[in-house]
CSV table of C-alpha atoms and ligand atoms in Angstrom, one decimal:
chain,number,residue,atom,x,y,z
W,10,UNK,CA,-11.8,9.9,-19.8
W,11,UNK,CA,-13.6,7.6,-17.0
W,12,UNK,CA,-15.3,10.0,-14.4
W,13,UNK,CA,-15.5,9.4,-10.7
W,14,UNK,CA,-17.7,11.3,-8.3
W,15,UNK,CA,-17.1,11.6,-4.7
W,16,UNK,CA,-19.7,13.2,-2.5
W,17,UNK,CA,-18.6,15.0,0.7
W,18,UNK,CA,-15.1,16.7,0.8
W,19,UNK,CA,-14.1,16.2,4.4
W,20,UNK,CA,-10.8,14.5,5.4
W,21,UNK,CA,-11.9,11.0,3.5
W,22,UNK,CA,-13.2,12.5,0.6
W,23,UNK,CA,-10.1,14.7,-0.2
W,24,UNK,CA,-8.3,11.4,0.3
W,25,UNK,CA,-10.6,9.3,-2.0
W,26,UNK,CA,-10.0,12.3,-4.8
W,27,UNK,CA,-6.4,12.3,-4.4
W,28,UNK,CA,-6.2,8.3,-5.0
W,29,UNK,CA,-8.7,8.2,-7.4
W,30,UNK,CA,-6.4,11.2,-9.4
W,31,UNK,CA,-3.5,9.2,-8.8
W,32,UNK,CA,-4.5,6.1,-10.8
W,33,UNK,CA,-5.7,8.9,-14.1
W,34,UNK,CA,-9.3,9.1,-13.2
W,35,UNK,CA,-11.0,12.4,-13.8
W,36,UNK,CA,-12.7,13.1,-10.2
W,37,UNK,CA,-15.7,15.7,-9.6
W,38,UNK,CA,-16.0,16.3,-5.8
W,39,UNK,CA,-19.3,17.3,-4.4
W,40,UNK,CA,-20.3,18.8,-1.5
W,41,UNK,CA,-23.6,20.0,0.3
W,42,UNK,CA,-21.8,23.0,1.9
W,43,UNK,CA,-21.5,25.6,-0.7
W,44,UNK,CA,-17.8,26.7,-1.5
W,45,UNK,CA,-16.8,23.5,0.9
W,46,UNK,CA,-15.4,21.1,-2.7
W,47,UNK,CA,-13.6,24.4,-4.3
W,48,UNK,CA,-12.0,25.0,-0.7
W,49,UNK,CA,-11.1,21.1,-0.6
W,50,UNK,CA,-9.5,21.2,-3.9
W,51,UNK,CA,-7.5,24.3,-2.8
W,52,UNK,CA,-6.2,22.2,0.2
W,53,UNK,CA,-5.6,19.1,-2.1
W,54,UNK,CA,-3.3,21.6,-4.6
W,55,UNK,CA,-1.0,22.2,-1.5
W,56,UNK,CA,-1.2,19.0,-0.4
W,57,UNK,CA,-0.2,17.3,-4.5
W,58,UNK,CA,2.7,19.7,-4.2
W,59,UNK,CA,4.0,18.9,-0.6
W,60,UNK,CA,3.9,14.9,-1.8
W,61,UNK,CA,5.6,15.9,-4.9
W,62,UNK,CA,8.5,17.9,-3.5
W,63,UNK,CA,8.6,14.8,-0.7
W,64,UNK,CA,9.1,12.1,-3.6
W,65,UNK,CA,5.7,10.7,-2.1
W,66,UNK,CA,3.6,11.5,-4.7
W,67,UNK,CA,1.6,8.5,-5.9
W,68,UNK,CA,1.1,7.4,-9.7
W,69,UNK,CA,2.2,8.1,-12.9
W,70,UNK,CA,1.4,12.2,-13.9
W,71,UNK,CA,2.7,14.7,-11.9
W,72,UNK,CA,1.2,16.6,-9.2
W,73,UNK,CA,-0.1,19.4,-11.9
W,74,UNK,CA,-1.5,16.7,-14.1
W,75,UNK,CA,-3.4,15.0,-11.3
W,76,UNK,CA,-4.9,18.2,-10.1
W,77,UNK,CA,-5.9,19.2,-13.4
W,78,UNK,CA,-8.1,15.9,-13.2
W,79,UNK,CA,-10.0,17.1,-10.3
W,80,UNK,CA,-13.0,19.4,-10.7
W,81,UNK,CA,-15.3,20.9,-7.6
W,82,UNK,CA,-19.4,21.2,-7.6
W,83,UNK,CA,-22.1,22.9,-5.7
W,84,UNK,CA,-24.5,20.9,-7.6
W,85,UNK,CA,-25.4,17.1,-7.2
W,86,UNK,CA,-26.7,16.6,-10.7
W,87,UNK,CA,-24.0,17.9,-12.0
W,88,UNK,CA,-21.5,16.4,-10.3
W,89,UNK,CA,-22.7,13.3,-11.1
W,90,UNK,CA,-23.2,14.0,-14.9
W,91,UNK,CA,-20.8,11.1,-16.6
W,92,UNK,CA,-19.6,9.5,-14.0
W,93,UNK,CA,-19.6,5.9,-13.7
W,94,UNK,CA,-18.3,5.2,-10.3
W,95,UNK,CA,-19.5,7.1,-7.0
W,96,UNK,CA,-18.0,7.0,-3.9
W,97,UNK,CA,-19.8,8.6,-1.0
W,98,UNK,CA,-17.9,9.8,2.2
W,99,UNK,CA,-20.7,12.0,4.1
W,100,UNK,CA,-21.5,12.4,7.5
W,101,UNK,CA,-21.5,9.0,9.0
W,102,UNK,CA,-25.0,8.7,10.0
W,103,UNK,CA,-27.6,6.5,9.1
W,104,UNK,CA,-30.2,8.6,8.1
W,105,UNK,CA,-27.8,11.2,5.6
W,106,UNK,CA,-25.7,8.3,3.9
W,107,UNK,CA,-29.7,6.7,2.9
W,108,UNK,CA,-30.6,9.6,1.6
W,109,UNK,CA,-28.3,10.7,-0.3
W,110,UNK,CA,-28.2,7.3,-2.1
W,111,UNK,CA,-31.5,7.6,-2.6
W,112,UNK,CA,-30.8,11.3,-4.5
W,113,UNK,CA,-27.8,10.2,-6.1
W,114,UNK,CA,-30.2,6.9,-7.8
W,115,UNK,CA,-32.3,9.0,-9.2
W,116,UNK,CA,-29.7,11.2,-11.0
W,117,UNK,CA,-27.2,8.6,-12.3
W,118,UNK,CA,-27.5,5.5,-14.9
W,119,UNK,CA,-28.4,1.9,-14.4
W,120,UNK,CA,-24.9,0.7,-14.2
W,121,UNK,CA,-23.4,3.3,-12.2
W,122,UNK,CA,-21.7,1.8,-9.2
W,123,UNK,CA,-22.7,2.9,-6.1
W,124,UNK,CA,-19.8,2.6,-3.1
W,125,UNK,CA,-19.9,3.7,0.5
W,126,UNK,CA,-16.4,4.6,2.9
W,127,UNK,CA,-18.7,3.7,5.7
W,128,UNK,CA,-16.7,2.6,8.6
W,129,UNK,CA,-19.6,1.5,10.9
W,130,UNK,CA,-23.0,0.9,9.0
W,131,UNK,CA,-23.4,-2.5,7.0
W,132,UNK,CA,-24.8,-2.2,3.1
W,133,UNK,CA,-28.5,-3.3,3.7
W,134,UNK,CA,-28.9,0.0,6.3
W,135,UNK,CA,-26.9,2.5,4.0
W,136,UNK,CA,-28.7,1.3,0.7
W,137,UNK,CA,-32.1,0.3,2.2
W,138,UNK,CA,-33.9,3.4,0.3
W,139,UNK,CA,-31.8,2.5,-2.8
W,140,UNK,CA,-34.2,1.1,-5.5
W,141,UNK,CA,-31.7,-1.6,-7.5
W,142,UNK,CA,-29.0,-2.8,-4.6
W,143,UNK,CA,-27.2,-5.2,-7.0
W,144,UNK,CA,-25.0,-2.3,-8.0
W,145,UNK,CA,-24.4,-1.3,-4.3
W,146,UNK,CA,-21.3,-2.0,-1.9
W,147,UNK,CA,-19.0,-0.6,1.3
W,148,UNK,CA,-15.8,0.4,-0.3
W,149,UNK,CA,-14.5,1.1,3.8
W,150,UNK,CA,-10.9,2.6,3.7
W,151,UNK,CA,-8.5,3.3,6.4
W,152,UNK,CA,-7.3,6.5,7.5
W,153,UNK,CA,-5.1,7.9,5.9
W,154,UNK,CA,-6.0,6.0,2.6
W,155,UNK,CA,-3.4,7.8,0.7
W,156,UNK,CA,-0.6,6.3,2.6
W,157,UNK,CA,-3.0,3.1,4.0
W,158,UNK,CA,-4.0,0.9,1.0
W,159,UNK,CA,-6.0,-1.2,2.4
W,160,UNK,CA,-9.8,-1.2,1.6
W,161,UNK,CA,-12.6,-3.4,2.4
W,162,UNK,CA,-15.1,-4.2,-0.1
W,163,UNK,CA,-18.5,-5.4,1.5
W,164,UNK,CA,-21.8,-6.4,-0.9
W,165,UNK,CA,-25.1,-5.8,-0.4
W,166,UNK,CA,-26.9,-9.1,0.4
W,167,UNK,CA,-28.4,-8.7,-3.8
W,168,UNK,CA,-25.0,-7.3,-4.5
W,169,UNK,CA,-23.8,-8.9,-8.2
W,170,UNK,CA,-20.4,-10.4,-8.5
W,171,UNK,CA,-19.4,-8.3,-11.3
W,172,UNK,CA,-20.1,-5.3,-9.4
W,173,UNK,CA,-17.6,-7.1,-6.7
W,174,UNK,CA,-14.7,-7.6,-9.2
W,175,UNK,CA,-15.0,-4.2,-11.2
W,176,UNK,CA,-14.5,-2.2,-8.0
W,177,UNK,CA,-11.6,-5.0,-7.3
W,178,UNK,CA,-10.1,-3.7,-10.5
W,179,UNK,CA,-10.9,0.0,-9.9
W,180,UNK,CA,-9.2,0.0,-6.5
W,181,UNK,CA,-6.4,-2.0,-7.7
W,182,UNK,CA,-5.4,0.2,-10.6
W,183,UNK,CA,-5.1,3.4,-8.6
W,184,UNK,CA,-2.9,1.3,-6.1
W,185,UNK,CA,-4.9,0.4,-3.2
W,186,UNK,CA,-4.8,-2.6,-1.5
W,187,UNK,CA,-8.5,-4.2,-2.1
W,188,UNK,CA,-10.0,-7.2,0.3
W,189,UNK,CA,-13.1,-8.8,-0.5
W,190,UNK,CA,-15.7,-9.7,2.9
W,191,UNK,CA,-17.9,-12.5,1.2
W,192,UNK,CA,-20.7,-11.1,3.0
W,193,UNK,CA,-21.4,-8.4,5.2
W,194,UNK,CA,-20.6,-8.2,9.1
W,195,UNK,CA,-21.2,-5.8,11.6
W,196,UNK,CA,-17.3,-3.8,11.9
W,197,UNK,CA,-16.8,-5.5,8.9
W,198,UNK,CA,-13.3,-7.6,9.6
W,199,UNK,CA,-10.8,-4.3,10.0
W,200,UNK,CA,-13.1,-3.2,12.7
W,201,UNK,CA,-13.4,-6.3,14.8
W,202,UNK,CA,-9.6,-7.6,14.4
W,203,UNK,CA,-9.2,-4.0,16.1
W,204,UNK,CA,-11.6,-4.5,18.4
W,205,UNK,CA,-10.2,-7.9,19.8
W,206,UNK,CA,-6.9,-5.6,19.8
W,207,UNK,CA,-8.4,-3.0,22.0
W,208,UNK,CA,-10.1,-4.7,24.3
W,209,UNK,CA,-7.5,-7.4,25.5
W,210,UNK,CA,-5.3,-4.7,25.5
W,211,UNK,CA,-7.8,-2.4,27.7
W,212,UNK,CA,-8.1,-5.6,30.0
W,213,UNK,CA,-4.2,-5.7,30.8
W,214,UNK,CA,-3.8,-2.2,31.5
W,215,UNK,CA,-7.6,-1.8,33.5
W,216,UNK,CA,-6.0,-5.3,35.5
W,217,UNK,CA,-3.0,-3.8,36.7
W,218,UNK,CA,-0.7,-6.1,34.3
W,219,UNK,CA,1.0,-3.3,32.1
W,220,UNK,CA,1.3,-0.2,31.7
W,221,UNK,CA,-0.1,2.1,28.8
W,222,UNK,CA,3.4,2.5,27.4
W,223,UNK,CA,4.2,-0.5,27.5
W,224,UNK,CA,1.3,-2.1,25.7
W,225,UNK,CA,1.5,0.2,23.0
W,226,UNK,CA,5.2,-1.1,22.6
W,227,UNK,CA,3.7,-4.6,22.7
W,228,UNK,CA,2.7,-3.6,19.1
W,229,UNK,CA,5.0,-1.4,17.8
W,230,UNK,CA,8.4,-2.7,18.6
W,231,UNK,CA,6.8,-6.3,18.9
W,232,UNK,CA,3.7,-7.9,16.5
W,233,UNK,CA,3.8,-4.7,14.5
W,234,UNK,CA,6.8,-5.6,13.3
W,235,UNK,CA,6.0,-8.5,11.6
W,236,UNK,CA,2.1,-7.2,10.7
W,237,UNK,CA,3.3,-4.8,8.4
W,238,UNK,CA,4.7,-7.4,5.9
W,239,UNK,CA,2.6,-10.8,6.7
W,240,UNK,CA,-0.7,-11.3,9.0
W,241,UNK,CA,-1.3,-13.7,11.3
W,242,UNK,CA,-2.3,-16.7,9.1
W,243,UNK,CA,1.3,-16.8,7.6
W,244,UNK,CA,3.1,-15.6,10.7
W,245,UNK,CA,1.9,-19.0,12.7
W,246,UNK,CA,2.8,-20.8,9.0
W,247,UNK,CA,6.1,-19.7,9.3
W,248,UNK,CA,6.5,-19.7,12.5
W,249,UNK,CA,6.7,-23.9,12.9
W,250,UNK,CA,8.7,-26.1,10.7
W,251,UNK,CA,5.6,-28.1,9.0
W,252,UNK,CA,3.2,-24.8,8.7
W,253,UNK,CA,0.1,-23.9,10.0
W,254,UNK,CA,-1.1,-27.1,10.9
W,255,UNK,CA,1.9,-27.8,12.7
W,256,UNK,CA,1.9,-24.7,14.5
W,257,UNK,CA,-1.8,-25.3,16.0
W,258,UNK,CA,-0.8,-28.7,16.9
W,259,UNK,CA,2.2,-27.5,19.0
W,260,UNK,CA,0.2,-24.1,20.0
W,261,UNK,CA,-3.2,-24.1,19.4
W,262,UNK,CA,-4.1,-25.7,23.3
W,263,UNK,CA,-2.3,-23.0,24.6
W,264,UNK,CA,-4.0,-20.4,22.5
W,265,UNK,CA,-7.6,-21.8,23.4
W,266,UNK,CA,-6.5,-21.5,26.9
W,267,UNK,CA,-5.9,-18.3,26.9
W,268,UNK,CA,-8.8,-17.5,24.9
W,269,UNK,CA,-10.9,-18.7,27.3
W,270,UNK,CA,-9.3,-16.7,30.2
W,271,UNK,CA,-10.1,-13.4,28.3
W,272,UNK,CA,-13.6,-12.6,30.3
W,273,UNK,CA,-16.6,-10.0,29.1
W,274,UNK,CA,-16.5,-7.2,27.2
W,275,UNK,CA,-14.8,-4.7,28.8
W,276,UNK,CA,-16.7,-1.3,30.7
W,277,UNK,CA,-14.5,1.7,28.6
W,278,UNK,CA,-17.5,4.0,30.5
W,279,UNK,CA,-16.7,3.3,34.1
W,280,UNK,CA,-14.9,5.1,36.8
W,281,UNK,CA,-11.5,2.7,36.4
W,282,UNK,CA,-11.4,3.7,32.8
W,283,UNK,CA,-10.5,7.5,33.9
W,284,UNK,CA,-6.9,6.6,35.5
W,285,UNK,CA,-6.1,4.7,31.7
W,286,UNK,CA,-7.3,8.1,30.3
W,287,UNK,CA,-5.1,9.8,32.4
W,288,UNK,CA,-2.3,8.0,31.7
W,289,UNK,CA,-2.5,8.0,27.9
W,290,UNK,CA,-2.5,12.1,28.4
W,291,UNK,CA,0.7,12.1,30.4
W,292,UNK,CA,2.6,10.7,27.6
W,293,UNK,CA,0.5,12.7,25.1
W,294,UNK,CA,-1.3,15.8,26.1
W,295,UNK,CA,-4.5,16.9,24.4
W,296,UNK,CA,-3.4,20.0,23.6
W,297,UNK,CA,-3.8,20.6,19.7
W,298,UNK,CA,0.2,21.4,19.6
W,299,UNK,CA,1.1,17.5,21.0
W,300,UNK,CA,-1.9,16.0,19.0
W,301,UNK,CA,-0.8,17.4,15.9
W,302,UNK,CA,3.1,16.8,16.1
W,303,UNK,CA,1.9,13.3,16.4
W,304,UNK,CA,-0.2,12.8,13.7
W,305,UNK,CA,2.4,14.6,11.2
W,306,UNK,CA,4.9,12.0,12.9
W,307,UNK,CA,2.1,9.3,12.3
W,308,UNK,CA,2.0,10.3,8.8
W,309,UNK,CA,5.6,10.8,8.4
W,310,UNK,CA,6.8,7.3,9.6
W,311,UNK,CA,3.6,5.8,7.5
W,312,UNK,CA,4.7,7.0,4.2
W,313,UNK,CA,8.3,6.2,4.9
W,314,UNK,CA,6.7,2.3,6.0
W,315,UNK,CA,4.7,2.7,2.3
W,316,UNK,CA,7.5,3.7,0.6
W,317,UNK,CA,9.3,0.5,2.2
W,318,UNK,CA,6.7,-2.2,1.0
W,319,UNK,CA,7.0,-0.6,-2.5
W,320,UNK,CA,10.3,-1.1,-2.5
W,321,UNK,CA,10.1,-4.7,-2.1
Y,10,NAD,N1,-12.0,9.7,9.3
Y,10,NAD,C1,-11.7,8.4,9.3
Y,10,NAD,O1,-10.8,7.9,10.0
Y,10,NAD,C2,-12.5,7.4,8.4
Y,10,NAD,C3,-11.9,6.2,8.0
Y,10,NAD,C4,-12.6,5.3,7.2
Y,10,NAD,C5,-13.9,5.7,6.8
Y,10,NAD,N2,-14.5,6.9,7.2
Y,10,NAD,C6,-15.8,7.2,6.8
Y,10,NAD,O2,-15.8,8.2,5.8
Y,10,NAD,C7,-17.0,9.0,5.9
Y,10,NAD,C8,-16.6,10.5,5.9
Y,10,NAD,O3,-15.8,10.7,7.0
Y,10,NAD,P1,-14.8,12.0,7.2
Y,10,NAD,O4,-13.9,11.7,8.3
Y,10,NAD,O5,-14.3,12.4,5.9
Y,10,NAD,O6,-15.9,13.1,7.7
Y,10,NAD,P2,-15.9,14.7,7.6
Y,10,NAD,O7,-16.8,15.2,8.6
Y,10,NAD,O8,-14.4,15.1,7.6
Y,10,NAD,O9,-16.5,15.0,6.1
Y,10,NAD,C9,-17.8,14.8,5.8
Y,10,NAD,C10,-18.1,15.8,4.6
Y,10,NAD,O10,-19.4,15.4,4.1
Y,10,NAD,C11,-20.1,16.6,3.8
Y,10,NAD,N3,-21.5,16.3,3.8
Y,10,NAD,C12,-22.3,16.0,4.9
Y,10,NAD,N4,-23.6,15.7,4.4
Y,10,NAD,C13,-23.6,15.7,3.1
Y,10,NAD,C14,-24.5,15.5,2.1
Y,10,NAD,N5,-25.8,15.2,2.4
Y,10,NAD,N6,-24.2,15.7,0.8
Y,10,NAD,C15,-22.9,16.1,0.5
Y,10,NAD,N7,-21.9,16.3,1.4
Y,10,NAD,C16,-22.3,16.1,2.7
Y,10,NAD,C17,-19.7,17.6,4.9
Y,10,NAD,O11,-20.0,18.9,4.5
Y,10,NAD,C18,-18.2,17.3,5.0
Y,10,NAD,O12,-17.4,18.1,4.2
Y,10,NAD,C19,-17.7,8.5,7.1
Y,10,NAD,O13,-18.7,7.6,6.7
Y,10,NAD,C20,-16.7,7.8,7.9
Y,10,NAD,O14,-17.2,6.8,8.7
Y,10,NAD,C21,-13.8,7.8,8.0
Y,11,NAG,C1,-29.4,-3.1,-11.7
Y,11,NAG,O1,-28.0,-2.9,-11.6
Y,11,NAG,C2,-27.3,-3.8,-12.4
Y,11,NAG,C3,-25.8,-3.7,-12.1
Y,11,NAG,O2,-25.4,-2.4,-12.4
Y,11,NAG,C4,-27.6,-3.6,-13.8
Y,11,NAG,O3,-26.9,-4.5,-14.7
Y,11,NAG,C5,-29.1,-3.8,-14.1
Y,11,NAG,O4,-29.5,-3.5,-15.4
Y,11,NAG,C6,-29.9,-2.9,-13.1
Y,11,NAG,N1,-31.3,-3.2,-13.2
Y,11,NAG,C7,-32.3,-2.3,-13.4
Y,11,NAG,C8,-33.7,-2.8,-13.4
Y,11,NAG,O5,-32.0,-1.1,-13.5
């Protein structure tokens, strides 16, 4: 039985355990709070049987079988004993993730894999106090992995390609969506495709051109449409009769003159930012009761969207 470990049992780690059980891996969570892995694996029980009476559960064993995989620890040694994959999701801050890298090093094999879910930090920061880095990479998910598959996988500068291709596989066989980054990048590319999103989309509403409803429809009942099947490399491909190349000769002056009329970074810290709060909260108070009802909706219509791209 191949053994993974994840260190930290908050919302990403639970999620990582639950994939990782999915695809037949035996999974030891670990975490620094005592009693915090055994509580997490309570929560993951309920949460195998909800998915399982849903039809959502993911994999081959049932939802008893993949929680008898999963096993809780106190201890770092000894959740690391075995294992030869370790997937880290701890606070994210700098100075926690390096160290405990540099614990988990001295407590594992030469060719254990080492993987971060960092969502902010590139490799050289989290592994700087790591002692052999060729074994070391970002395995950055998105929230909520168990019904988002995508995850980014970003080397170390020393990183080794095998190290690259066996997480590929790894990822791949317990039905997540892997993409390779050929080398690492601040926000890595989720983060700054998103960023682009948000900001022109902060511009139009902080400029008086739409409204906060209204963009958000922009994507859902416009772009998002077509993004959840296809990007938008083989949307402009399909989108002109000769492909790409014809599409950027029949669009692309028009899309570098919008470009350019984008201007600087927008301010999300200044006074005008407070009437886009505001109206965000009108259509969705911040009242735990709205928050919540939306994110089970969130999650609801995701896995329904999941269930859809199986499908086909
Ligand atoms: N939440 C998201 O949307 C999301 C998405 C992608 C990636 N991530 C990344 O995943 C990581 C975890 O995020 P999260 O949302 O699960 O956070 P979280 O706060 O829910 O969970 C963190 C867990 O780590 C434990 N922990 C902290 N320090 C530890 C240590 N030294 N050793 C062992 N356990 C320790 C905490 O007790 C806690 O249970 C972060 O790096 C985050 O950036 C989060
Ligand atoms: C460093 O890690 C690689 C990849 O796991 C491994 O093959 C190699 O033996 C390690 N080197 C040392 C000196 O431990």
């Amino acid at each position: 039985m191949r053994i993974i470990t994840v260190i930290g049992s908050g919302l990403i780690g639970r999620s990582w355990a639950m994939v990782f059980a999915s695809g037949g891996f035996s999974v030891k969570l670990y975490d620094n709070q005592p009693g915090q892995a055994a509580k997490a694996l309570t929560e993951i029980r309920k949460q195998l049987e909800e998915l399982e009476e849903g039809h959502m559960l993911r994999g081959e064993l049932t939802a008893a079988q993949q929680f008898a995989l999963l096993s809780s620890y106190d201890d770092l040694a000894q959740a690391l004993e075995g294992c030869f994959f370790v997937q880290e999701c701890v606070f994210e801050q700098l100075e926690v993730k390096q160290n405990i890298f540099q614990d988990i090093e001295q407590l594992v094999g030469k060719d254990v894999i080492l993987s971060s879910s960092t969502s902010c930090l590139v490799p050289s920061n989290v592994f700087s106090k790591v002692q052999n880095r060729s074994r070391c990479l970002v395995s950055h998910p998105v929230n909520p992995p168990y019904h988002v598959k995508l995850v980014e996988l970003v080397p170390h500068p020393e990183t080794v390609r095998t190290i690259m291709d066996t997480t590929h596989a790894i990822m791949t066989k317990v039905g997540q969506a892997p993409v390779c980054l050929k080398k690492e990048i601040d926000g890595f590319a989720v983060n700054r495709v998103q960023a682009a999103i948000i900001a022109e989309s902060w511009r139009l509403v902080r400029d008086g051109i739409i409204s906060v409803k209204d963009i958000d429809l922009v994507m859902s009942e416009g772009l998002g449409m077509r993004y959840a099947f296809i990007g938008p490399m083989e949307t402009m491909h399909l989108n002109a009769p000769k492909g790409l190349e014809d599409y950027m000769q029949r669009y692309g002056e028009g899309i570098m003159r919008v470009l350019t009329s984008f201007g600087p970074v927008p301010d999300f810290f200044s006074e005008g930012s407070k009437s886009i709060f505001n109206e965000m909260c009108e259509l969705i108070p911040t009242d735990q009761q709205h928050l919540a009802a939306r994110k089970e909706k969130r999650d609801q219509l995701l896995m329904g969207l999941a269930k859809l791209k199986k499908d086909h």
